[in-house]
Amino acid sequence: MSGRRGRPRHPDVLTPAEWRTVHAVRHGLSNRQIAVRSGVSRDAVKYHVANAIAKLGLADRQELRAWVGAPADSAIRHAVPPLPLDGCATKESTMKLGQIGQISRTVRDIERSVTWYRDVLGLTHLYTFGDLAFFDCAGTRLFLSVAEKGEDAGTQSILYFRVDDLHATCAELASLGVEIISPPHLIHKHESGVEEWMAFFNDPDGHPLALMTQVGPRT
């Protein structure tokens, strides 16, 4: 027998594990947080981060967090053009904010909170993923997460605005002087193939705001 042994070369610039790590880095998570949520060691996370930085020709983790890119098979690559690396907005304005798609709150005990919001307030429980839980509030999603060690459970809530074109909206905000502190990145891919992408920025008082979009698979 002839030919190369081992795992075949992955067709994308990054492997699936590296993409998951890059999305988490762009979300602002530390290596420890990524390791805990992914069920891997910190050394594994460091390895994926180093590989991603090298493959993309970036200088460090800071550049990786600001890097704009999407997996080759991501639905968002076929839904909107990629955000220019210089953050330039398109000639025609596409920014339209208004509908609040999600509001997040931190809690001390996720199981107790799920029971309270579901059984006491009567909110529709969508699903729980580890220490994250989601509810439907008449079309607006409530996102509960366990506060990090040393973090106040009453931390400022985040408003998530729904937009049609996440990358173009980020570009336009950047052209208006808004600093995109966490560029577009994949948050979750549902079993249906629908992808949820988000990006984060701050208001003038430093309070967090976010953009969110859902992109379905190509038909």
PDB file of N, CA, C and O in Angstrom, residues 3-30:
ATOM      1  N   GLY A   3       0.934   5.837  -0.224  1.00  0.00           N
ATOM      2  CA  GLY A   3       0.180   7.020   0.162  1.00  0.00           C
ATOM      3  C   GLY A   3       0.499   7.416   1.591  1.00  0.00           C
ATOM      4  O   GLY A   3       1.160   6.696   2.335  1.00  0.00           O
ATOM      5  N   ARG A   4      -0.023   8.592   1.972  1.00  0.00           N
ATOM      6  CA  ARG A   4       0.255   9.115   3.301  1.00  0.00           C
ATOM      7  C   ARG A   4      -0.591   8.408   4.355  1.00  0.00           C
ATOM      8  O   ARG A   4      -1.738   8.063   4.128  1.00  0.00           O
ATOM      9  N   ARG A   5       0.018   8.221   5.515  1.00  0.00           N
ATOM     10  CA  ARG A   5      -0.705   7.649   6.634  1.00  0.00           C
ATOM     11  C   ARG A   5      -1.274   8.757   7.506  1.00  0.00           C
ATOM     12  O   ARG A   5      -0.884   9.904   7.411  1.00  0.00           O
ATOM     13  N   GLY A   6      -2.175   8.329   8.384  1.00  0.00           N
ATOM     14  CA  GLY A   6      -2.715   9.280   9.347  1.00  0.00           C
ATOM     15  C   GLY A   6      -3.955   9.997   8.846  1.00  0.00           C
ATOM     16  O   GLY A   6      -4.530   9.660   7.817  1.00  0.00           O
ATOM     17  N   ARG A   7      -4.334  11.024   9.600  1.00  0.00           N
ATOM     18  CA  ARG A   7      -5.550  11.777   9.316  1.00  0.00           C
ATOM     19  C   ARG A   7      -5.383  12.625   8.062  1.00  0.00           C
ATOM     20  O   ARG A   7      -4.364  13.290   7.886  1.00  0.00           O
ATOM     21  N   PRO A   8      -6.396  12.640   7.162  1.00  0.00           N
ATOM     22  CA  PRO A   8      -6.284  13.457   5.947  1.00  0.00           C
ATOM     23  C   PRO A   8      -6.278  14.946   6.276  1.00  0.00           C
ATOM     24  O   PRO A   8      -6.809  15.368   7.294  1.00  0.00           O
ATOM     25  N   ARG A   9      -5.664  15.732   5.410  1.00  0.00           N
ATOM     26  CA  ARG A   9      -5.575  17.176   5.610  1.00  0.00           C
ATOM     27  C   ARG A   9      -6.962  17.794   5.617  1.00  0.00           C
ATOM     28  O   ARG A   9      -7.794  17.493   4.774  1.00  0.00           O
ATOM     29  N   HIS A  10      -7.217  18.680   6.589  1.00  0.00           N
ATOM     30  CA  HIS A  10      -8.531  19.311   6.680  1.00  0.00           C
ATOM     31  C   HIS A  10      -8.681  20.357   5.575  1.00  0.00           C
ATOM     32  O   HIS A  10      -7.745  21.124   5.309  1.00  0.00           O
ATOM     33  N   PRO A  11      -9.855  20.411   4.925  1.00  0.00           N
ATOM     34  CA  PRO A  11     -10.033  21.313   3.779  1.00  0.00           C
ATOM     35  C   PRO A  11     -10.108  22.794   4.136  1.00  0.00           C
ATOM     36  O   PRO A  11     -10.016  23.642   3.254  1.00  0.00           O
ATOM     37  N   ASP A  12     -10.278  23.128   5.419  1.00  0.00           N
ATOM     38  CA  ASP A  12     -10.408  24.530   5.820  1.00  0.00           C
ATOM     39  C   ASP A  12      -9.076  25.039   6.366  1.00  0.00           C
ATOM     40  O   ASP A  12      -8.152  24.270   6.635  1.00  0.00           O
ATOM     41  N   VAL A  13      -8.969  26.362   6.536  1.00  0.00           N
ATOM     42  CA  VAL A  13      -7.742  26.953   7.039  1.00  0.00           C
ATOM     43  C   VAL A  13      -7.471  26.520   8.476  1.00  0.00           C
ATOM     44  O   VAL A  13      -6.314  26.440   8.908  1.00  0.00           O
ATOM     45  N   LEU A  14      -8.522  26.243   9.234  1.00  0.00           N
ATOM     46  CA  LEU A  14      -8.403  25.760  10.611  1.00  0.00           C
ATOM     47  C   LEU A  14      -9.174  24.463  10.764  1.00  0.00           C
ATOM     48  O   LEU A  14     -10.142  24.214  10.039  1.00  0.00           O
ATOM     49  N   THR A  15      -8.790  23.648  11.718  1.00  0.00           N
ATOM     50  CA  THR A  15      -9.525  22.423  12.010  1.00  0.00           C
ATOM     51  C   THR A  15     -10.777  22.775  12.810  1.00  0.00           C
ATOM     52  O   THR A  15     -10.878  23.878  13.378  1.00  0.00           O
ATOM     53  N   PRO A  16     -11.761  21.874  12.897  1.00  0.00           N
ATOM     54  CA  PRO A  16     -12.960  22.156  13.703  1.00  0.00           C
ATOM     55  C   PRO A  16     -12.634  22.535  15.145  1.00  0.00           C
ATOM     56  O   PRO A  16     -13.238  23.456  15.704  1.00  0.00           O
ATOM     57  N   ALA A  17     -11.668  21.837  15.768  1.00  0.00           N
ATOM     58  CA  ALA A  17     -11.293  22.157  17.150  1.00  0.00           C
ATOM     59  C   ALA A  17     -10.687  23.548  17.244  1.00  0.00           C
ATOM     60  O   ALA A  17     -10.940  24.295  18.207  1.00  0.00           O
ATOM     61  N   GLU A  18      -9.886  23.920  16.250  1.00  0.00           N
ATOM     62  CA  GLU A  18      -9.286  25.251  16.252  1.00  0.00           C
ATOM     63  C   GLU A  18     -10.349  26.322  16.038  1.00  0.00           C
ATOM     64  O   GLU A  18     -10.299  27.386  16.676  1.00  0.00           O
ATOM     65  N   TRP A  19     -11.319  26.046  15.178  1.00  0.00           N
ATOM     66  CA  TRP A  19     -12.403  27.012  14.966  1.00  0.00           C
ATOM     67  C   TRP A  19     -13.202  27.220  16.250  1.00  0.00           C
ATOM     68  O   TRP A  19     -13.537  28.354  16.600  1.00  0.00           O
ATOM     69  N   ARG A  20     -13.512  26.123  16.958  1.00  0.00           N
ATOM     70  CA  ARG A  20     -14.260  26.262  18.210  1.00  0.00           C
ATOM     71  C   ARG A  20     -13.482  27.117  19.207  1.00  0.00           C
ATOM     72  O   ARG A  20     -14.069  27.953  19.908  1.00  0.00           O
ATOM     73  N   THR A  21     -12.186  26.919  19.252  1.00  0.00           N
ATOM     74  CA  THR A  21     -11.357  27.699  20.165  1.00  0.00           C
ATOM     75  C   THR A  21     -11.301  29.164  19.744  1.00  0.00           C
ATOM     76  O   THR A  21     -11.401  30.070  20.578  1.00  0.00           O
ATOM     77  N   VAL A  22     -11.168  29.427  18.445  1.00  0.00           N
ATOM     78  CA  VAL A  22     -11.124  30.804  17.947  1.00  0.00           C
ATOM     79  C   VAL A  22     -12.427  31.531  18.242  1.00  0.00           C
ATOM     80  O   VAL A  22     -12.430  32.693  18.671  1.00  0.00           O
ATOM     81  N   HIS A  23     -13.569  30.869  18.035  1.00  0.00           N
ATOM     82  CA  HIS A  23     -14.854  31.488  18.347  1.00  0.00           C
ATOM     83  C   HIS A  23     -14.909  31.868  19.824  1.00  0.00           C
ATOM     84  O   HIS A  23     -15.400  32.947  20.184  1.00  0.00           O
ATOM     85  N   ALA A  24     -14.409  30.978  20.683  1.00  0.00           N
ATOM     86  CA  ALA A  24     -14.434  31.243  22.122  1.00  0.00           C
ATOM     87  C   ALA A  24     -13.508  32.396  22.493  1.00  0.00           C
ATOM     88  O   ALA A  24     -13.846  33.229  23.340  1.00  0.00           O
ATOM     89  N   VAL A  25     -12.332  32.453  21.858  1.00  0.00           N
ATOM     90  CA  VAL A  25     -11.399  33.557  22.103  1.00  0.00           C
ATOM     91  C   VAL A  25     -12.037  34.880  21.685  1.00  0.00           C
ATOM     92  O   VAL A  25     -11.960  35.884  22.396  1.00  0.00           O
ATOM     93  N   ARG A  26     -12.692  34.897  20.530  1.00  0.00           N
ATOM     94  CA  ARG A  26     -13.329  36.118  20.046  1.00  0.00           C
ATOM     95  C   ARG A  26     -14.526  36.498  20.910  1.00  0.00           C
ATOM     96  O   ARG A  26     -14.954  37.652  20.924  1.00  0.00           O
ATOM     97  N   HIS A  27     -15.051  35.516  21.651  1.00  0.00           N
ATOM     98  CA  HIS A  27     -16.146  35.800  22.573  1.00  0.00           C
ATOM     99  C   HIS A  27     -15.626  36.409  23.870  1.00  0.00           C
ATOM    100  O   HIS A  27     -16.402  36.860  24.703  1.00  0.00           O
ATOM    101  N   GLY A  28     -14.297  36.402  24.035  1.00  0.00           N
ATOM    102  CA  GLY A  28     -13.696  37.011  25.216  1.00  0.00           C
ATOM    103  C   GLY A  28     -13.400  36.039  26.340  1.00  0.00           C
ATOM    104  O   GLY A  28     -13.079  36.469  27.457  1.00  0.00           O
ATOM    105  N   LEU A  29     -13.496  34.736  26.082  1.00  0.00           N
ATOM    106  CA  LEU A  29     -13.252  33.751  27.126  1.00  0.00           C
ATOM    107  C   LEU A  29     -11.756  33.522  27.329  1.00  0.00           C
ATOM    108  O   LEU A  29     -10.969  33.591  26.384  1.00  0.00           O
ATOM    109  N   SER A  30     -11.374  33.244  28.567  1.00  0.00           N
ATOM    110  CA  SER A  30      -9.992  32.926  28.889  1.00  0.00           C
ATOM    111  C   SER A  30      -9.719  31.459  28.555  1.00  0.00           C
ATOM    112  O   SER A  30     -10.647  30.679  28.313  1.00  0.00           O
TER     113      SER A  30
END
